[in-house]
PDB file of C-alpha atoms in Angstrom:
ATOM      1  CA  MET A 164      69.146 -35.181  12.562  1.00  0.00           C
ATOM      2  CA  SER A 165      67.471 -35.522  15.972  1.00  0.00           C
ATOM      3  CA  VAL A 166      66.992 -31.752  16.241  1.00  0.00           C
ATOM      4  CA  ILE A 167      65.495 -31.600  12.760  1.00  0.00           C
ATOM      5  CA  ALA A 168      63.189 -34.537  13.506  1.00  0.00           C
ATOM      6  CA  ALA A 169      61.965 -32.899  16.706  1.00  0.00           C
ATOM      7  CA  ARG A 170      60.851 -29.680  15.032  1.00  0.00           C
ATOM      8  CA  PRO A 171      57.667 -30.848  13.238  1.00  0.00           C
ATOM      9  CA  PRO A 172      55.879 -32.094  16.402  1.00  0.00           C
ATOM     10  CA  VAL A 173      56.741 -28.833  18.219  1.00  0.00           C
ATOM     11  CA  ALA A 174      55.467 -26.742  15.294  1.00  0.00           C
ATOM     12  CA  ALA A 175      52.290 -28.815  15.053  1.00  0.00           C
ATOM     13  CA  SER A 176      51.720 -28.457  18.793  1.00  0.00           C
ATOM     14  CA  SER A 177      52.229 -24.697  18.566  1.00  0.00           C
ATOM     15  CA  ARG A 178      49.802 -24.423  15.657  1.00  0.00           C
ATOM     16  CA  GLY A 179      47.228 -26.501  17.577  1.00  0.00           C
ATOM     17  CA  ARG A 180      47.598 -24.268  20.633  1.00  0.00           C
ATOM     18  CA  ARG A 181      47.135 -21.121  18.577  1.00  0.00           C
ATOM     19  CA  ARG A 182      44.091 -22.657  16.892  1.00  0.00           C
ATOM     20  CA  ARG A 183      42.503 -23.484  20.258  1.00  0.00           C
ATOM     21  CA  ILE A 184      43.208 -19.966  21.542  1.00  0.00           C
ATOM     22  CA  ARG A 185      41.651 -18.504  18.409  1.00  0.00           C
ATOM     23  CA  LEU A 186      38.591 -20.738  18.764  1.00  0.00           C
ATOM     24  CA  VAL A 187      38.169 -19.743  22.409  1.00  0.00           C
ATOM     25  CA  GLY A 188      38.496 -16.071  21.484  1.00  0.00           C
ATOM     26  CA  ASP A 189      35.954 -16.398  18.663  1.00  0.00           C
ATOM     27  CA  ALA A 190      33.542 -18.219  20.975  1.00  0.00           C
ATOM     28  CA  ALA A 191      33.877 -15.470  23.604  1.00  0.00           C
ATOM     29  CA  VAL A 192      33.195 -12.805  20.983  1.00  0.00           C
ATOM     30  CA  TRP A 193      30.119 -14.645  19.706  1.00  0.00           C
ATOM     31  CA  VAL A 194      28.761 -15.095  23.224  1.00  0.00           C
ATOM     32  CA  PHE A 195      29.284 -11.387  23.959  1.00  0.00           C
ATOM     33  CA  LEU A 196      27.584 -10.373  20.714  1.00  0.00           C
ATOM     34  CA  LEU A 197      24.691 -12.748  21.400  1.00  0.00           C
ATOM     35  CA  VAL A 198      24.120 -11.363  24.908  1.00  0.00           C
ATOM     36  CA  PHE A 199      24.503  -7.780  23.682  1.00  0.00           C
ATOM     37  CA  GLY A 200      22.058  -8.436  20.820  1.00  0.00           C
ATOM     38  CA  LEU A 201      19.477  -9.950  23.177  1.00  0.00           C
ATOM     39  CA  ILE A 202      19.733  -6.902  25.435  1.00  0.00           C
ATOM     40  CA  TRP A 203      19.095  -4.586  22.491  1.00  0.00           C
ATOM     41  CA  MET A 204      16.237  -6.778  21.259  1.00  0.00           C
ATOM     42  CA  ALA A 205      14.550  -6.878  24.676  1.00  0.00           C
ATOM     43  CA  PRO A 206      12.257  -3.843  24.050  1.00  0.00           C
ATOM     44  CA  PHE A 207      11.149  -5.241  20.688  1.00  0.00           C
ATOM     45  CA  LEU A 208      10.525  -8.690  22.179  1.00  0.00           C
ATOM     46  CA  TRP A 209       8.540  -7.101  25.016  1.00  0.00           C
ATOM     47  CA  MET A 210       6.446  -5.154  22.484  1.00  0.00           C
ATOM     48  CA  VAL A 211       5.648  -8.340  20.569  1.00  0.00           C
ATOM     49  CA  SER A 212       4.814 -10.192  23.785  1.00  0.00           C
ATOM     50  CA  ALA A 213       2.577  -7.375  25.040  1.00  0.00           C
ATOM     51  CA  SER A 214       0.661  -7.304  21.755  1.00  0.00           C
ATOM     52  CA  PHE A 215      -0.752 -10.749  22.548  1.00  0.00           C
ATOM     53  CA  LYS A 216      -1.671 -10.026  26.187  1.00  0.00           C
ATOM     54  CA  SER A 217      -4.875  -8.842  27.798  1.00  0.00           C
ATOM     55  CA  LEU A 218      -4.931  -5.386  29.372  1.00  0.00           C
ATOM     56  CA  PRO A 219      -4.686  -6.577  33.004  1.00  0.00           C
ATOM     57  CA  GLU A 220      -1.778  -8.833  32.072  1.00  0.00           C
ATOM     58  CA  ILE A 221       0.088  -5.943  30.450  1.00  0.00           C
ATOM     59  CA  TYR A 222      -0.127  -3.834  33.615  1.00  0.00           C
ATOM     60  CA  ALA A 223       0.465  -6.755  35.975  1.00  0.00           C
ATOM     61  CA  PHE A 224       3.431  -6.645  38.355  1.00  0.00           C
ATOM     62  CA  PRO A 225       5.768  -8.448  38.289  1.00  0.00           C
ATOM     63  CA  PRO A 226       5.597  -8.526  34.491  1.00  0.00           C
ATOM     64  CA  THR A 227       5.626 -11.760  32.527  1.00  0.00           C
ATOM     65  CA  TRP A 228       7.354 -12.253  29.195  1.00  0.00           C
ATOM     66  CA  ILE A 229       5.194 -15.081  27.900  1.00  0.00           C
ATOM     67  CA  PRO A 230       1.423 -14.408  27.700  1.00  0.00           C
ATOM     68  CA  LYS A 231      -0.836 -16.853  29.484  1.00  0.00           C
ATOM     69  CA  GLN A 232      -3.074 -16.895  26.426  1.00  0.00           C
ATOM     70  CA  LEU A 233      -2.297 -15.569  22.962  1.00  0.00           C
ATOM     71  CA  ARG A 234      -4.956 -12.997  22.089  1.00  0.00           C
ATOM     72  CA  TRP A 235      -4.881 -12.702  18.293  1.00  0.00           C
ATOM     73  CA  GLN A 236      -8.036 -10.611  18.523  1.00  0.00           C
ATOM     74  CA  ASN A 237      -5.877  -7.677  19.662  1.00  0.00           C
ATOM     75  CA  TYR A 238      -4.590  -7.220  16.117  1.00  0.00           C
ATOM     76  CA  VAL A 239      -8.084  -7.415  14.648  1.00  0.00           C
ATOM     77  CA  ASP A 240      -9.431  -4.863  17.150  1.00  0.00           C
ATOM     78  CA  THR A 241      -6.534  -2.484  16.523  1.00  0.00           C
ATOM     79  CA  TRP A 242      -6.873  -2.723  12.740  1.00  0.00           C
ATOM     80  CA  GLN A 243     -10.587  -2.012  13.009  1.00  0.00           C
ATOM     81  CA  ALA A 244     -10.188   0.870  15.482  1.00  0.00           C
ATOM     82  CA  VAL A 245      -8.662   3.209  12.876  1.00  0.00           C
ATOM     83  CA  PRO A 246      -8.283   2.899   9.070  1.00  0.00           C
ATOM     84  CA  PHE A 247      -4.693   1.678   9.030  1.00  0.00           C
ATOM     85  CA  GLY A 248      -4.977   0.615   5.396  1.00  0.00           C
ATOM     86  CA  ARG A 249      -5.685   4.202   4.374  1.00  0.00           C
ATOM     87  CA  PHE A 250      -2.856   5.466   6.592  1.00  0.00           C
ATOM     88  CA  PHE A 251      -0.393   3.096   4.921  1.00  0.00           C
ATOM     89  CA  LEU A 252      -1.581   4.168   1.481  1.00  0.00           C
ATOM     90  CA  ASN A 253      -1.276   7.876   2.280  1.00  0.00           C
ATOM     91  CA  SER A 254       2.219   7.439   3.714  1.00  0.00           C
ATOM     92  CA  GLY A 255       3.255   5.454   0.657  1.00  0.00           C
ATOM     93  CA  ILE A 256       1.893   8.065  -1.749  1.00  0.00           C
ATOM     94  CA  VAL A 257       3.635  10.918   0.076  1.00  0.00           C
ATOM     95  CA  ALA A 258       6.954   9.099   0.550  1.00  0.00           C
ATOM     96  CA  VAL A 259       7.184   7.843  -3.036  1.00  0.00           C
ATOM     97  CA  SER A 260       6.111  11.195  -4.531  1.00  0.00           C
ATOM     98  CA  VAL A 261       8.575  13.207  -2.443  1.00  0.00           C
ATOM     99  CA  THR A 262      11.391  10.749  -3.162  1.00  0.00           C
ATOM    100  CA  ALA A 263      10.792  10.889  -6.921  1.00  0.00           C
ATOM    101  CA  GLY A 264      10.486  14.687  -6.822  1.00  0.00           C
ATOM    102  CA  GLN A 265      13.690  15.144  -4.826  1.00  0.00           C
ATOM    103  CA  VAL A 266      15.665  12.825  -7.098  1.00  0.00           C
ATOM    104  CA  LEU A 267      14.520  14.856 -10.110  1.00  0.00           C
ATOM    105  CA  THR A 268      14.964  18.367  -8.704  1.00  0.00           C
ATOM    106  CA  CYS A 269      18.169  17.659  -6.793  1.00  0.00           C
ATOM    107  CA  SER A 270      19.810  15.899  -9.724  1.00  0.00           C
ATOM    108  CA  LEU A 271      18.918  18.761 -12.070  1.00  0.00           C
ATOM    109  CA  ALA A 272      20.195  21.377  -9.602  1.00  0.00           C
ATOM    110  CA  GLY A 273      23.288  19.321  -8.811  1.00  0.00           C
ATOM    111  CA  TYR A 274      24.082  18.987 -12.524  1.00  0.00           C
ATOM    112  CA  SER A 275      23.604  22.724 -12.989  1.00  0.00           C
ATOM    113  CA  PHE A 276      25.858  23.684 -10.075  1.00  0.00           C
ATOM    114  CA  ALA A 277      28.482  21.075 -10.946  1.00  0.00           C
ATOM    115  CA  ARG A 278      28.823  21.378 -14.738  1.00  0.00           C
ATOM    116  CA  LEU A 279      27.131  24.478 -16.133  1.00  0.00           C
ATOM    117  CA  ARG A 280      28.888  27.829 -16.093  1.00  0.00           C
ATOM    118  CA  TYR A 281      26.890  31.040 -15.630  1.00  0.00           C
ATOM    119  CA  PRO A 282      27.337  34.273 -13.646  1.00  0.00           C
ATOM    120  CA  GLY A 283      26.797  33.929  -9.897  1.00  0.00           C
ATOM    121  CA  ARG A 284      26.618  30.147  -9.958  1.00  0.00           C
ATOM    122  CA  ASP A 285      28.731  29.611  -6.843  1.00  0.00           C
ATOM    123  CA  ARG A 286      27.030  32.435  -4.931  1.00  0.00           C
ATOM    124  CA  ILE A 287      23.596  31.017  -5.720  1.00  0.00           C
ATOM    125  CA  PHE A 288      24.754  27.597  -4.581  1.00  0.00           C
ATOM    126  CA  LEU A 289      26.129  28.955  -1.300  1.00  0.00           C
ATOM    127  CA  ALA A 290      22.923  30.912  -0.684  1.00  0.00           C
ATOM    128  CA  TYR A 291      20.848  27.804  -1.356  1.00  0.00           C
ATOM    129  CA  LEU A 292      23.120  25.764   0.878  1.00  0.00           C
ATOM    130  CA  GLY A 293      22.730  28.367   3.625  1.00  0.00           C
ATOM    131  CA  THR A 294      19.018  27.541   3.886  1.00  0.00           C
ATOM    132  CA  MET A 295      20.043  24.324   5.655  1.00  0.00           C
ATOM    133  CA  MET A 296      20.905  26.446   8.704  1.00  0.00           C
ATOM    134  CA  ILE A 297      17.338  27.776   8.997  1.00  0.00           C
ATOM    135  CA  PRO A 298      15.337  25.661  11.485  1.00  0.00           C
ATOM    136  CA  PHE A 299      12.036  24.308  10.266  1.00  0.00           C
ATOM    137  CA  PRO A 300       9.968  26.046  13.028  1.00  0.00           C
ATOM    138  CA  VAL A 301      11.102  29.394  11.583  1.00  0.00           C
ATOM    139  CA  VAL A 302       9.586  28.708   8.154  1.00  0.00           C
ATOM    140  CA  MET A 303       6.695  26.616   9.402  1.00  0.00           C
ATOM    141  CA  ILE A 304       4.124  29.421   9.661  1.00  0.00           C
ATOM    142  CA  PRO A 305       5.019  31.183   6.368  1.00  0.00           C
ATOM    143  CA  LEU A 306       4.977  27.816   4.608  1.00  0.00           C
ATOM    144  CA  PHE A 307       1.554  27.027   6.047  1.00  0.00           C
ATOM    145  CA  ILE A 308       0.211  30.417   4.889  1.00  0.00           C
ATOM    146  CA  LEU A 309       1.589  29.733   1.410  1.00  0.00           C
ATOM    147  CA  MET A 310      -0.066  26.313   1.302  1.00  0.00           C
ATOM    148  CA  LYS A 311      -3.310  27.914   2.499  1.00  0.00           C
ATOM    149  CA  ASP A 312      -3.178  30.476  -0.317  1.00  0.00           C
ATOM    150  CA  LEU A 313      -2.655  27.620  -2.771  1.00  0.00           C
ATOM    151  CA  ALA A 314      -5.656  25.750  -1.280  1.00  0.00           C
ATOM    152  CA  LEU A 315      -3.454  22.762  -0.391  1.00  0.00           C
ATOM    153  CA  VAL A 316      -4.209  22.584   3.331  1.00  0.00           C
ATOM    154  CA  ASP A 317      -5.654  19.199   4.315  1.00  0.00           C
ATOM    155  CA  HIS A 318      -4.549  17.727   0.991  1.00  0.00           C
ATOM    156  CA  LEU A 319      -1.706  15.301   0.279  1.00  0.00           C
ATOM    157  CA  PRO A 320      -0.105  17.613  -2.353  1.00  0.00           C
ATOM    158  CA  GLY A 321       0.403  20.073   0.497  1.00  0.00           C
ATOM    159  CA  LEU A 322       2.712  17.507   2.082  1.00  0.00           C
ATOM    160  CA  VAL A 323       4.488  16.630  -1.146  1.00  0.00           C
ATOM    161  CA  LEU A 324       5.150  20.001  -2.798  1.00  0.00           C
ATOM    162  CA  PRO A 325       7.292  21.717  -0.094  1.00  0.00           C
ATOM    163  CA  ALA A 326       9.380  18.571   0.481  1.00  0.00           C
ATOM    164  CA  MET A 327      10.295  18.040  -3.188  1.00  0.00           C
ATOM    165  CA  PHE A 328      13.198  20.492  -2.945  1.00  0.00           C
ATOM    166  CA  SER A 329      16.199  19.839  -0.718  1.00  0.00           C
ATOM    167  CA  ALA A 330      19.417  21.816  -0.308  1.00  0.00           C
ATOM    168  CA  TRP A 331      21.069  18.786   1.279  1.00  0.00           C
ATOM    169  CA  GLY A 332      20.097  16.577  -1.650  1.00  0.00           C
ATOM    170  CA  THR A 333      21.361  19.175  -4.121  1.00  0.00           C
ATOM    171  CA  PHE A 334      24.679  19.354  -2.294  1.00  0.00           C
ATOM    172  CA  LEU A 335      24.932  15.556  -2.330  1.00  0.00           C
ATOM    173  CA  MET A 336      24.234  15.327  -6.062  1.00  0.00           C
ATOM    174  CA  ARG A 337      26.603  18.183  -6.913  1.00  0.00           C
ATOM    175  CA  GLN A 338      29.506  16.695  -4.989  1.00  0.00           C
ATOM    176  CA  PHE A 339      29.059  13.344  -6.711  1.00  0.00           C
ATOM    177  CA  MET A 340      28.703  14.821 -10.207  1.00  0.00           C
ATOM    178  CA  LEU A 341      31.928  16.763  -9.722  1.00  0.00           C
ATOM    179  CA  THR A 342      33.752  13.424  -9.613  1.00  0.00           C
ATOM    180  CA  ILE A 343      32.508  12.319 -13.075  1.00  0.00           C
ATOM    181  CA  PRO A 344      35.347  12.729 -15.603  1.00  0.00           C
ATOM    182  CA  LYS A 345      35.044  15.735 -17.896  1.00  0.00           C
ATOM    183  CA  GLU A 346      36.243  13.609 -20.803  1.00  0.00           C
ATOM    184  CA  LEU A 347      32.904  11.799 -20.867  1.00  0.00           C
ATOM    185  CA  GLU A 348      31.036  15.087 -21.043  1.00  0.00           C
ATOM    186  CA  GLU A 349      33.304  16.388 -23.808  1.00  0.00           C
ATOM    187  CA  ALA A 350      32.826  13.165 -25.790  1.00  0.00           C
ATOM    188  CA  ALA A 351      29.052  13.540 -25.485  1.00  0.00           C
ATOM    189  CA  LYS A 352      29.273  17.137 -26.734  1.00  0.00           C
ATOM    190  CA  ILE A 353      31.324  16.016 -29.723  1.00  0.00           C
ATOM    191  CA  ASP A 354      28.622  13.451 -30.515  1.00  0.00           C
ATOM    192  CA  GLY A 355      26.088  16.276 -30.585  1.00  0.00           C
ATOM    193  CA  ALA A 356      24.326  15.728 -27.261  1.00  0.00           C
ATOM    194  CA  SER A 357      22.474  18.682 -25.783  1.00  0.00           C
ATOM    195  CA  LEU A 358      22.884  19.843 -22.194  1.00  0.00           C
ATOM    196  CA  PHE A 359      19.758  17.998 -21.129  1.00  0.00           C
ATOM    197  CA  GLY A 360      20.822  14.973 -23.175  1.00  0.00           C
ATOM    198  CA  ILE A 361      24.156  14.891 -21.335  1.00  0.00           C
ATOM    199  CA  TYR A 362      22.310  15.082 -18.021  1.00  0.00           C
ATOM    200  CA  TRP A 363      19.723  12.432 -18.929  1.00  0.00           C
ATOM    201  CA  ARG A 364      21.888   9.943 -20.838  1.00  0.00           C
ATOM    202  CA  LEU A 365      25.247  10.388 -19.097  1.00  0.00           C
ATOM    203  CA  PHE A 366      25.144  11.945 -15.650  1.00  0.00           C
ATOM    204  CA  LEU A 367      21.926  10.401 -14.402  1.00  0.00           C
ATOM    205  CA  PRO A 368      22.881   6.772 -15.199  1.00  0.00           C
ATOM    206  CA  LEU A 369      26.334   7.267 -13.668  1.00  0.00           C
ATOM    207  CA  SER A 370      24.811   8.732 -10.491  1.00  0.00           C
ATOM    208  CA  GLY A 371      23.155   5.498  -9.394  1.00  0.00           C
ATOM    209  CA  PRO A 372      24.927   5.253  -5.984  1.00  0.00           C
ATOM    210  CA  VAL A 373      24.109   8.811  -4.918  1.00  0.00           C
ATOM    211  CA  ILE A 374      20.533   8.494  -6.228  1.00  0.00           C
ATOM    212  CA  ALA A 375      20.076   5.345  -4.147  1.00  0.00           C
ATOM    213  CA  THR A 376      21.468   7.097  -1.064  1.00  0.00           C
ATOM    214  CA  LEU A 377      19.247  10.134  -1.516  1.00  0.00           C
ATOM    215  CA  SER A 378      16.203   7.948  -2.174  1.00  0.00           C
ATOM    216  CA  ILE A 379      16.690   5.876   0.986  1.00  0.00           C
ATOM    217  CA  PHE A 380      17.155   8.875   3.274  1.00  0.00           C
ATOM    218  CA  THR A 381      14.288  10.805   1.687  1.00  0.00           C
ATOM    219  CA  PHE A 382      11.851   7.886   1.773  1.00  0.00           C
ATOM    220  CA  LEU A 383      12.585   7.084   5.421  1.00  0.00           C
ATOM    221  CA  GLY A 384      12.372  10.741   6.402  1.00  0.00           C
ATOM    222  CA  GLN A 385       8.999  11.228   4.730  1.00  0.00           C
ATOM    223  CA  TRP A 386       7.620   7.918   5.985  1.00  0.00           C
ATOM    224  CA  ASN A 387       8.390   8.936   9.579  1.00  0.00           C
ATOM    225  CA  ALA A 388       7.491  12.639   9.188  1.00  0.00           C
ATOM    226  CA  PHE A 389       5.133  13.880  11.876  1.00  0.00           C
ATOM    227  CA  LEU A 390       5.275  17.638  12.514  1.00  0.00           C
ATOM    228  CA  TRP A 391       4.435  18.957   9.028  1.00  0.00           C
ATOM    229  CA  PRO A 392       1.628  16.405   8.423  1.00  0.00           C
ATOM    230  CA  LEU A 393       0.252  17.243  11.869  1.00  0.00           C
ATOM    231  CA  ILE A 394       0.023  20.906  10.868  1.00  0.00           C
ATOM    232  CA  MET A 395      -1.373  20.327   7.396  1.00  0.00           C
ATOM    233  CA  ILE A 396      -3.757  17.384   7.750  1.00  0.00           C
ATOM    234  CA  SER A 397      -6.949  17.298   9.800  1.00  0.00           C
ATOM    235  CA  SER A 398      -9.150  14.798   7.939  1.00  0.00           C
ATOM    236  CA  VAL A 399      -8.924  11.203   9.099  1.00  0.00           C
ATOM    237  CA  ASP A 400      -8.885   9.767   5.562  1.00  0.00           C
ATOM    238  CA  LYS A 401      -5.858  11.919   4.634  1.00  0.00           C
ATOM    239  CA  LYS A 402      -3.679  11.186   7.661  1.00  0.00           C
ATOM    240  CA  THR A 403      -0.363   9.436   7.266  1.00  0.00           C
ATOM    241  CA  LEU A 404       0.728   6.476   9.366  1.00  0.00           C
ATOM    242  CA  PRO A 405       2.526   8.467  12.122  1.00  0.00           C
ATOM    243  CA  LEU A 406      -0.564  10.637  12.563  1.00  0.00           C
ATOM    244  CA  GLY A 407      -2.795   7.559  12.639  1.00  0.00           C
ATOM    245  CA  LEU A 408      -0.671   5.935  15.326  1.00  0.00           C
ATOM    246  CA  ALA A 409      -0.717   9.156  17.345  1.00  0.00           C
ATOM    247  CA  SER A 410      -4.511   9.400  17.077  1.00  0.00           C
ATOM    248  CA  LEU A 411      -4.874   5.781  18.189  1.00  0.00           C
ATOM    249  CA  GLN A 412      -2.600   6.420  21.149  1.00  0.00           C
ATOM    250  CA  ALA A 413      -4.599   9.539  22.032  1.00  0.00           C
ATOM    251  CA  GLN A 414      -7.804   7.492  22.029  1.00  0.00           C
ATOM    252  CA  LEU A 415      -6.295   4.951  24.383  1.00  0.00           C
ATOM    253  CA  THR A 416      -4.771   7.471  26.797  1.00  0.00           C
ATOM    254  CA  ALA A 417      -8.014   9.452  26.941  1.00  0.00           C
ATOM    255  CA  ILE A 418      -9.588   6.582  28.846  1.00  0.00           C
ATOM    256  CA  PRO A 419      -8.671   6.590  32.570  1.00  0.00           C
ATOM    257  CA  VAL A 420      -6.743   3.402  33.165  1.00  0.00           C
ATOM    258  CA  SER A 421      -6.863   1.593  36.470  1.00  0.00           C
ATOM    259  CA  TYR A 422      -6.466  -2.024  37.330  1.00  0.00           C
ATOM    260  CA  THR A 423     -10.043  -2.382  38.544  1.00  0.00           C
ATOM    261  CA  HIS A 424     -11.334  -0.696  35.403  1.00  0.00           C
ATOM    262  CA  LEU A 425      -9.267  -3.018  33.222  1.00  0.00           C
ATOM    263  CA  ARG A 426     -10.403  -6.045  35.188  1.00  0.00           C
ATOM    264  CA  ALA A 427     -14.034  -5.025  34.798  1.00  0.00           C
ATOM    265  CA  HIS A 428     -13.460  -4.396  31.099  1.00  0.00           C
ATOM    266  CA  GLU A 429     -11.949  -7.828  30.578  1.00  0.00           C
ATOM    267  CA  THR A 430     -14.655  -9.504  32.658  1.00  0.00           C
ATOM    268  CA  GLY A 431     -17.341  -7.824  30.584  1.00  0.00           C
ATOM    269  CA  ARG A 432     -15.750  -8.958  27.342  1.00  0.00           C
ATOM    270  CA  ASN A 433     -15.331 -12.514  28.526  1.00  0.00           C
TER     271      ASN A 433
END
């Protein structure tokens, strides 16, 4: 009886010790993650801090994290220096148009390569997939000449049209549509659905996950695109956001920067 009575306190003490060890381990992990996160956030925090500083304070050494005076006018001056509103609109138009076009063309091609049967289907798919191995600088000049012949240079459709077709997106859609059960397609055929009806009413609604994946990657890629818009666009009112940021940076770096010059600049403004 004494041995049995002694067991519960020992078990409770052991459980309490394990709980304390687990709490200490969790606290150590959270502290490590917090420190690691602050290290990774340091460049972003420095960017935000520098956006409120004056020019001499940005280039001051040793640097300071907290501005002596918050200069909200920096944002107003930057927004007025270049038409950022137009840049945002152009980037949105291009990114949304290319995303919608790729979802349509890639889903149609993926459905064709996955479900339809015709001579040379697999060879055509492999040849189309092989275009992924061609670097963009190789096709850059011929593509520009083609856009020039179509009178699309310095126009937003010249950015949208070549990017609406993607071998990677077609491969992604095909691989997903291969996993859709054939029984659903056969049932739709029995009900009298056409090939396009099966694609539109069956395969497209069931392909929501892959459509979302393709849309996210395409939108982000087009929003951040720089090289092709740099080649195609020369007018300020047709530039996308990356080009606008680059032009603003070029304007700032074109001015010789020295501490005395910055001090004189700030003194003149004040």
